[in-house]
């Protein structure tokens, strides 16, 4: 598909779901992938194992994005490899609940991981991308950030926020050869959506013209495109991969 040979990619939240599929897809195109995790070290190692077994190159790194310490960890990775070309900020959590029941702690945690975590990761990555005058930053937003969803006010705020982050960073760093884009997936089969009830699933499927939930691999295909040399004229964009749920 696209040639990512000699590229070094960091994927936060690479241990599971969309991050996992993205790590595997980037490696399949030749990138060396750093599979980031917070608590799932074994899962991250499994992903690195899948990549190696397929002839690719990967390592794992604890990258807990809820603290700005993640910046040091990403800087260290960039220094060790002498470059960092691609950042996929897929680390994310969802805590659902109607606004009147939403706890401050939940609100703070969602912002810390989903929004601040992506900004910290971007800051560290962009620092080393600037020197190389090349970079691809891909932030995982959500259809919910664009449409809203009852019971997901705080989650939606973090995901809408990422669109603003992508557009602002795109403007700041376009002249340095760095593109910054968001991907807004619809409902994708991962641990995050596995907890949905049958009734919730039916409600979602009724709203998806394609008539099914998406796969992590379908999101990863968009990640690979945005990470490619060929996507150099795409920046500040939000790529919707949602089965037509929102257009
Ligand atoms: P998932 O399967 O629940 O996986 C979440 C990932 O985030 C895991 O790798 C987890 O790592 C990592 N993570 C959680 N807290 C972290 C922290 N503090 N620091 C670093 N990593 C952390 O989620 P997913 O469905 O793949 O979602 C990936 C991204 O896509 C998220 O940003 C999500 O909001 C977004 N998204 C998902 C969907 C969907 O339908 N699934 C739709 C739209 C957008 P550990 O396991 O190592 O802790």
Short mmCIF file of C-alpha atoms and ligand atoms in Angstrom, two decimals:
data_model
loop_
_atom_site.label_atom_id
_atom_site.label_comp_id
_atom_site.label_asym_id
_atom_site.label_seq_id
_atom_site.Cartn_x
_atom_site.Cartn_y
_atom_site.Cartn_z
CA UNK A 1 0.00 0.00 0.00
CA UNK A 2 2.32 2.79 1.26
CA UNK A 3 6.04 2.56 1.88
CA UNK A 4 6.94 3.37 5.48
CA UNK A 5 10.40 1.80 5.42
CA UNK A 6 12.91 3.62 7.67
CA UNK A 7 10.09 5.43 9.49
CA UNK A 8 9.89 5.24 13.28
CA UNK A 9 6.36 5.33 14.70
CA UNK A 10 5.12 5.67 18.26
CA UNK A 11 1.59 4.43 18.91
CA UNK A 12 0.15 5.36 22.29
CA UNK A 13 -2.51 2.90 23.38
CA UNK A 14 -0.88 0.41 21.04
CA UNK A 15 -1.60 -2.51 23.33
CA UNK A 16 -5.27 -2.87 22.40
CA UNK A 17 -8.00 -2.06 19.89
CA UNK A 18 -7.42 0.63 17.29
CA UNK A 19 -3.88 1.33 18.52
CA UNK A 20 -3.02 -2.36 18.25
CA UNK A 21 -4.36 -2.61 14.70
CA UNK A 22 -2.56 0.63 13.76
CA UNK A 23 0.75 -0.63 15.14
CA UNK A 24 0.44 -3.86 13.14
CA UNK A 25 -0.61 -2.02 9.96
CA UNK A 26 2.22 0.55 10.18
CA UNK A 27 4.76 -2.22 10.74
CA UNK A 28 3.36 -4.16 7.79
CA UNK A 29 4.33 -1.19 5.59
CA UNK A 30 7.88 -1.24 6.95
CA UNK A 31 7.84 1.19 9.89
CA UNK A 32 9.62 0.37 13.14
CA UNK A 33 6.82 0.64 15.69
CA UNK A 34 6.99 1.49 19.38
CA UNK A 35 3.92 -0.12 20.91
CA UNK A 36 2.90 2.09 23.84
CA UNK A 37 0.91 0.84 26.80
CA UNK A 38 -0.21 2.07 30.22
CA UNK A 39 -1.09 -1.06 32.19
CA UNK A 40 -1.15 -3.72 29.48
CA UNK A 41 2.51 -4.66 29.20
CA UNK A 42 1.73 -8.28 28.27
CA UNK A 43 -0.76 -7.15 25.63
CA UNK A 44 1.81 -4.75 24.16
CA UNK A 45 4.37 -7.54 24.03
CA UNK A 46 1.84 -9.72 22.24
CA UNK A 47 1.41 -6.96 19.62
CA UNK A 48 5.19 -6.65 19.20
CA UNK A 49 5.31 -10.45 18.86
CA UNK A 50 2.67 -10.43 16.11
CA UNK A 51 4.69 -7.76 14.28
CA UNK A 52 7.97 -9.68 14.61
CA UNK A 53 6.35 -12.93 13.53
CA UNK A 54 5.21 -11.19 10.35
CA UNK A 55 8.78 -10.03 9.68
CA UNK A 56 8.30 -6.50 11.03
CA UNK A 57 10.15 -4.48 13.61
CA UNK A 58 8.72 -3.41 16.97
CA UNK A 59 9.45 -2.69 20.60
CA UNK A 60 7.25 -1.86 23.56
CA UNK A 61 7.35 1.13 25.90
CA UNK A 62 5.36 2.19 28.92
CA UNK A 63 3.76 5.43 27.79
CA UNK A 64 1.16 6.48 30.35
CA UNK A 65 -0.20 9.63 28.76
CA UNK A 66 -2.03 10.77 31.90
CA UNK A 67 1.17 12.42 33.12
CA UNK A 68 3.46 14.85 31.33
CA UNK A 69 6.27 12.37 32.11
CA UNK A 70 5.22 10.74 28.85
CA UNK A 71 7.03 13.56 27.08
CA UNK A 72 10.37 12.44 28.50
CA UNK A 73 9.66 8.86 27.52
CA UNK A 74 8.82 9.84 23.92
CA UNK A 75 11.86 12.14 23.73
CA UNK A 76 14.05 9.26 24.88
CA UNK A 77 12.64 6.99 22.15
CA UNK A 78 13.28 9.67 19.51
CA UNK A 79 16.82 10.20 20.77
CA UNK A 80 17.61 6.48 20.81
CA UNK A 81 16.42 6.03 17.21
CA UNK A 82 17.72 9.39 16.03
CA UNK A 83 14.25 10.16 14.65
CA UNK A 84 10.52 9.99 15.23
CA UNK A 85 8.42 10.26 12.10
CA UNK A 86 4.93 9.16 13.07
CA UNK A 87 2.84 9.58 16.20
CA UNK A 88 -0.49 7.85 16.53
CA UNK A 89 -2.26 9.07 19.67
CA UNK A 90 -4.73 6.28 20.24
CA UNK A 91 -4.60 6.07 24.05
CA UNK A 92 -8.09 6.76 25.29
CA UNK A 93 -10.72 5.91 27.85
CA UNK A 94 -14.48 6.26 27.97
CA UNK A 95 -16.47 6.91 31.09
CA UNK A 96 -20.13 7.31 30.32
CA UNK A 97 -22.92 8.83 32.35
CA UNK A 98 -25.57 11.49 32.16
CA UNK A 99 -24.24 14.93 33.02
CA UNK A 100 -26.08 15.19 36.33
CA UNK A 101 -24.39 12.00 37.50
CA UNK A 102 -20.95 12.72 36.10
CA UNK A 103 -18.35 12.87 38.86
CA UNK A 104 -15.55 15.46 38.86
CA UNK A 105 -13.03 12.64 39.00
CA UNK A 106 -14.45 11.06 35.85
CA UNK A 107 -14.41 14.40 34.10
CA UNK A 108 -10.79 15.04 35.11
CA UNK A 109 -9.65 11.56 34.14
CA UNK A 110 -11.24 11.80 30.69
CA UNK A 111 -9.53 15.12 30.03
CA UNK A 112 -6.21 13.91 31.44
CA UNK A 113 -5.99 10.85 29.20
CA UNK A 114 -7.96 11.72 26.06
CA UNK A 115 -7.10 15.38 25.59
CA UNK A 116 -4.08 16.37 27.66
CA UNK A 117 -2.45 13.00 26.96
CA UNK A 118 -2.68 13.56 23.23
CA UNK A 119 -1.29 17.08 23.59
CA UNK A 120 1.66 15.93 25.71
CA UNK A 121 2.42 13.16 23.23
CA UNK A 122 2.17 15.56 20.29
CA UNK A 123 4.44 18.11 21.94
CA UNK A 124 7.17 15.55 22.52
CA UNK A 125 6.87 14.07 19.04
CA UNK A 126 6.73 17.41 17.22
CA UNK A 127 9.91 18.55 18.96
CA UNK A 128 11.94 15.86 17.23
CA UNK A 129 9.93 16.01 13.99
CA UNK A 130 10.84 19.71 13.67
CA UNK A 131 14.52 18.89 13.42
CA UNK A 132 13.85 16.41 10.61
CA UNK A 133 11.34 18.72 8.91
CA UNK A 134 9.04 15.75 8.49
CA UNK A 135 6.32 14.37 10.69
CA UNK A 136 2.90 12.79 10.80
CA UNK A 137 0.71 13.23 13.87
CA UNK A 138 -2.58 11.34 13.94
CA UNK A 139 -5.03 11.91 16.78
CA UNK A 140 -7.91 9.54 17.51
CA UNK A 141 -11.05 11.65 17.82
CA UNK A 142 -14.55 10.16 17.52
CA UNK A 143 -17.84 10.52 15.69
CA UNK A 144 -19.20 11.38 19.15
CA UNK A 145 -17.05 14.52 19.18
CA UNK A 146 -18.85 15.70 16.06
CA UNK A 147 -22.40 14.49 16.72
CA UNK A 148 -22.57 14.45 20.50
CA UNK A 149 -24.13 11.55 22.33
CA UNK A 150 -26.41 11.48 25.35
CA UNK A 151 -24.43 10.09 28.25
CA UNK A 152 -21.07 11.07 26.77
CA UNK A 153 -20.80 14.81 27.39
CA UNK A 154 -17.30 14.72 28.84
CA UNK A 155 -16.01 12.09 26.41
CA UNK A 156 -17.46 14.09 23.49
CA UNK A 157 -15.79 17.26 24.79
CA UNK A 158 -12.38 15.56 24.79
CA UNK A 159 -12.90 14.19 21.29
CA UNK A 160 -14.20 17.49 19.88
CA UNK A 161 -11.21 19.13 21.55
CA UNK A 162 -8.83 16.92 19.60
CA UNK A 163 -10.22 18.28 16.33
CA UNK A 164 -9.29 21.80 17.48
CA UNK A 165 -5.88 20.55 18.57
CA UNK A 166 -5.27 18.93 15.17
CA UNK A 167 -6.27 22.08 13.28
CA UNK A 168 -4.15 24.36 15.48
CA UNK A 169 -1.06 22.16 15.34
CA UNK A 170 -1.56 21.71 11.60
CA UNK A 171 -1.34 25.48 11.18
CA UNK A 172 1.62 25.79 13.56
CA UNK A 173 3.81 23.13 11.96
CA UNK A 174 2.82 22.86 8.27
CA UNK A 175 5.86 24.92 7.28
CA UNK A 176 8.08 22.31 8.98
CA UNK A 177 6.78 19.44 6.90
CA UNK A 178 4.65 18.12 9.76
CA UNK A 179 1.02 17.24 9.14
CA UNK A 180 -1.46 16.85 11.97
CA UNK A 181 -4.78 15.15 11.38
CA UNK A 182 -7.56 13.54 13.35
CA UNK A 183 -9.47 10.37 12.63
CA UNK A 184 -13.05 10.23 13.82
CA UNK A 185 -14.11 6.60 13.93
CA UNK A 186 -17.71 5.57 14.30
CA UNK A 187 -18.44 2.54 16.45
CA UNK A 188 -15.60 0.06 16.22
CA UNK A 189 -15.41 -3.45 17.69
CA UNK A 190 -12.87 -3.14 20.53
CA UNK A 191 -12.81 -3.54 24.31
CA UNK A 192 -14.24 0.00 24.51
CA UNK A 193 -17.46 -0.97 22.74
CA UNK A 194 -17.67 -4.59 23.85
CA UNK A 195 -19.57 -3.49 26.96
CA UNK A 196 -22.48 -2.13 24.89
CA UNK A 197 -25.80 -3.85 25.53
CA UNK A 198 -27.66 -5.55 22.64
CA UNK A 199 -30.17 -2.73 22.76
CA UNK A 200 -27.44 -0.09 22.48
CA UNK A 201 -25.86 -2.03 19.60
CA UNK A 202 -29.17 -2.18 17.77
CA UNK A 203 -29.65 1.56 18.25
CA UNK A 204 -26.20 2.22 16.81
CA UNK A 205 -26.63 -0.12 13.87
CA UNK A 206 -29.93 1.54 12.96
CA UNK A 207 -27.96 4.77 12.57
CA UNK A 208 -25.15 3.29 10.44
CA UNK A 209 -25.98 3.12 6.71
CA UNK A 210 -23.31 0.46 6.16
CA UNK A 211 -25.26 -1.63 8.68
CA UNK A 212 -22.45 -2.95 10.85
CA UNK A 213 -19.92 -1.97 13.45
CA UNK A 214 -16.47 -1.17 12.05
CA UNK A 215 -13.25 -3.09 12.63
CA UNK A 216 -10.05 -1.72 14.13
CA UNK A 217 -8.29 -2.66 10.89
CA UNK A 218 -10.58 -0.32 8.93
CA UNK A 219 -9.43 2.56 11.15
CA UNK A 220 -5.80 1.44 10.89
CA UNK A 221 -6.01 1.71 7.08
CA UNK A 222 -6.77 5.41 7.52
CA UNK A 223 -3.86 5.74 9.95
CA UNK A 224 -1.48 4.24 7.40
CA UNK A 225 -2.69 6.62 4.70
CA UNK A 226 -2.29 9.71 6.91
CA UNK A 227 1.16 8.48 7.98
CA UNK A 228 2.33 8.13 4.40
CA UNK A 229 4.50 10.43 2.34
CA UNK A 230 1.62 10.58 -0.14
CA UNK A 231 -0.65 12.28 2.43
CA UNK A 232 1.68 15.28 2.67
CA UNK A 233 -0.98 17.66 1.35
CA UNK A 234 -3.57 16.56 3.93
CA UNK A 235 -3.39 18.49 7.19
CA UNK A 236 -5.82 19.79 9.80
CA UNK A 237 -8.31 17.30 8.41
CA UNK A 238 -10.65 14.99 10.25
CA UNK A 239 -10.98 11.70 8.45
CA UNK A 240 -14.34 10.14 9.21
CA UNK A 241 -14.42 6.36 9.14
CA UNK A 242 -17.88 5.67 10.44
CA UNK A 243 -19.92 3.62 7.98
CA UNK A 244 -21.85 6.74 7.02
CA UNK A 245 -23.14 7.33 10.55
CA UNK A 246 -22.26 11.02 10.28
CA UNK A 247 -21.51 12.79 7.01
P1 LIG B 1 -9.49 0.21 23.84
O1 LIG B 1 -9.59 -1.03 23.05
O2 LIG B 1 -10.26 0.36 25.10
O3 LIG B 1 -7.92 0.46 24.15
C1 LIG B 1 -7.55 1.60 24.85
C2 LIG B 1 -6.06 1.77 24.75
O4 LIG B 1 -5.72 2.98 25.43
C3 LIG B 1 -5.30 0.64 25.42
O5 LIG B 1 -4.18 0.32 24.64
C4 LIG B 1 -4.87 1.26 26.74
O6 LIG B 1 -3.63 0.78 27.22
C5 LIG B 1 -4.70 2.71 26.35
N1 LIG B 1 -4.75 3.59 27.52
C6 LIG B 1 -5.77 3.78 28.39
N2 LIG B 1 -5.38 4.67 29.34
C7 LIG B 1 -4.12 5.05 29.03
C8 LIG B 1 -3.18 5.94 29.61
N3 LIG B 1 -3.44 6.62 30.74
N4 LIG B 1 -1.98 6.07 29.01
C9 LIG B 1 -1.67 5.38 27.87
N5 LIG B 1 -2.50 4.50 27.30
C10 LIG B 1 -3.73 4.35 27.87
O7 LIG B 1 -9.87 1.50 22.97
P2 LIG B 1 -10.07 1.64 21.40
O8 LIG B 1 -11.49 1.32 21.11
O9 LIG B 1 -8.99 0.98 20.67
O10 LIG B 1 -9.93 3.22 21.25
C11 LIG B 1 -8.73 3.81 20.79
C12 LIG B 1 -8.98 5.29 20.57
O11 LIG B 1 -10.00 5.45 19.58
C13 LIG B 1 -9.48 5.99 21.82
O12 LIG B 1 -8.92 7.28 21.88
C14 LIG B 1 -10.97 6.06 21.61
O13 LIG B 1 -11.56 7.14 22.30
C15 LIG B 1 -11.06 6.22 20.11
N6 LIG B 1 -12.32 5.76 19.53
C16 LIG B 1 -12.76 4.48 19.69
C17 LIG B 1 -13.96 4.10 19.13
C18 LIG B 1 -14.53 2.72 19.24
O14 LIG B 1 -15.67 2.51 18.84
N7 LIG B 1 -13.82 1.75 19.75
C19 LIG B 1 -14.72 5.04 18.41
C20 LIG B 1 -14.23 6.31 18.25
C21 LIG B 1 -13.03 6.67 18.82
P3 LIG B 1 -3.48 -0.30 28.42
O15 LIG B 1 -4.40 -1.41 28.12
O16 LIG B 1 -2.03 -0.65 28.32
O17 LIG B 1 -3.80 0.42 29.67
#
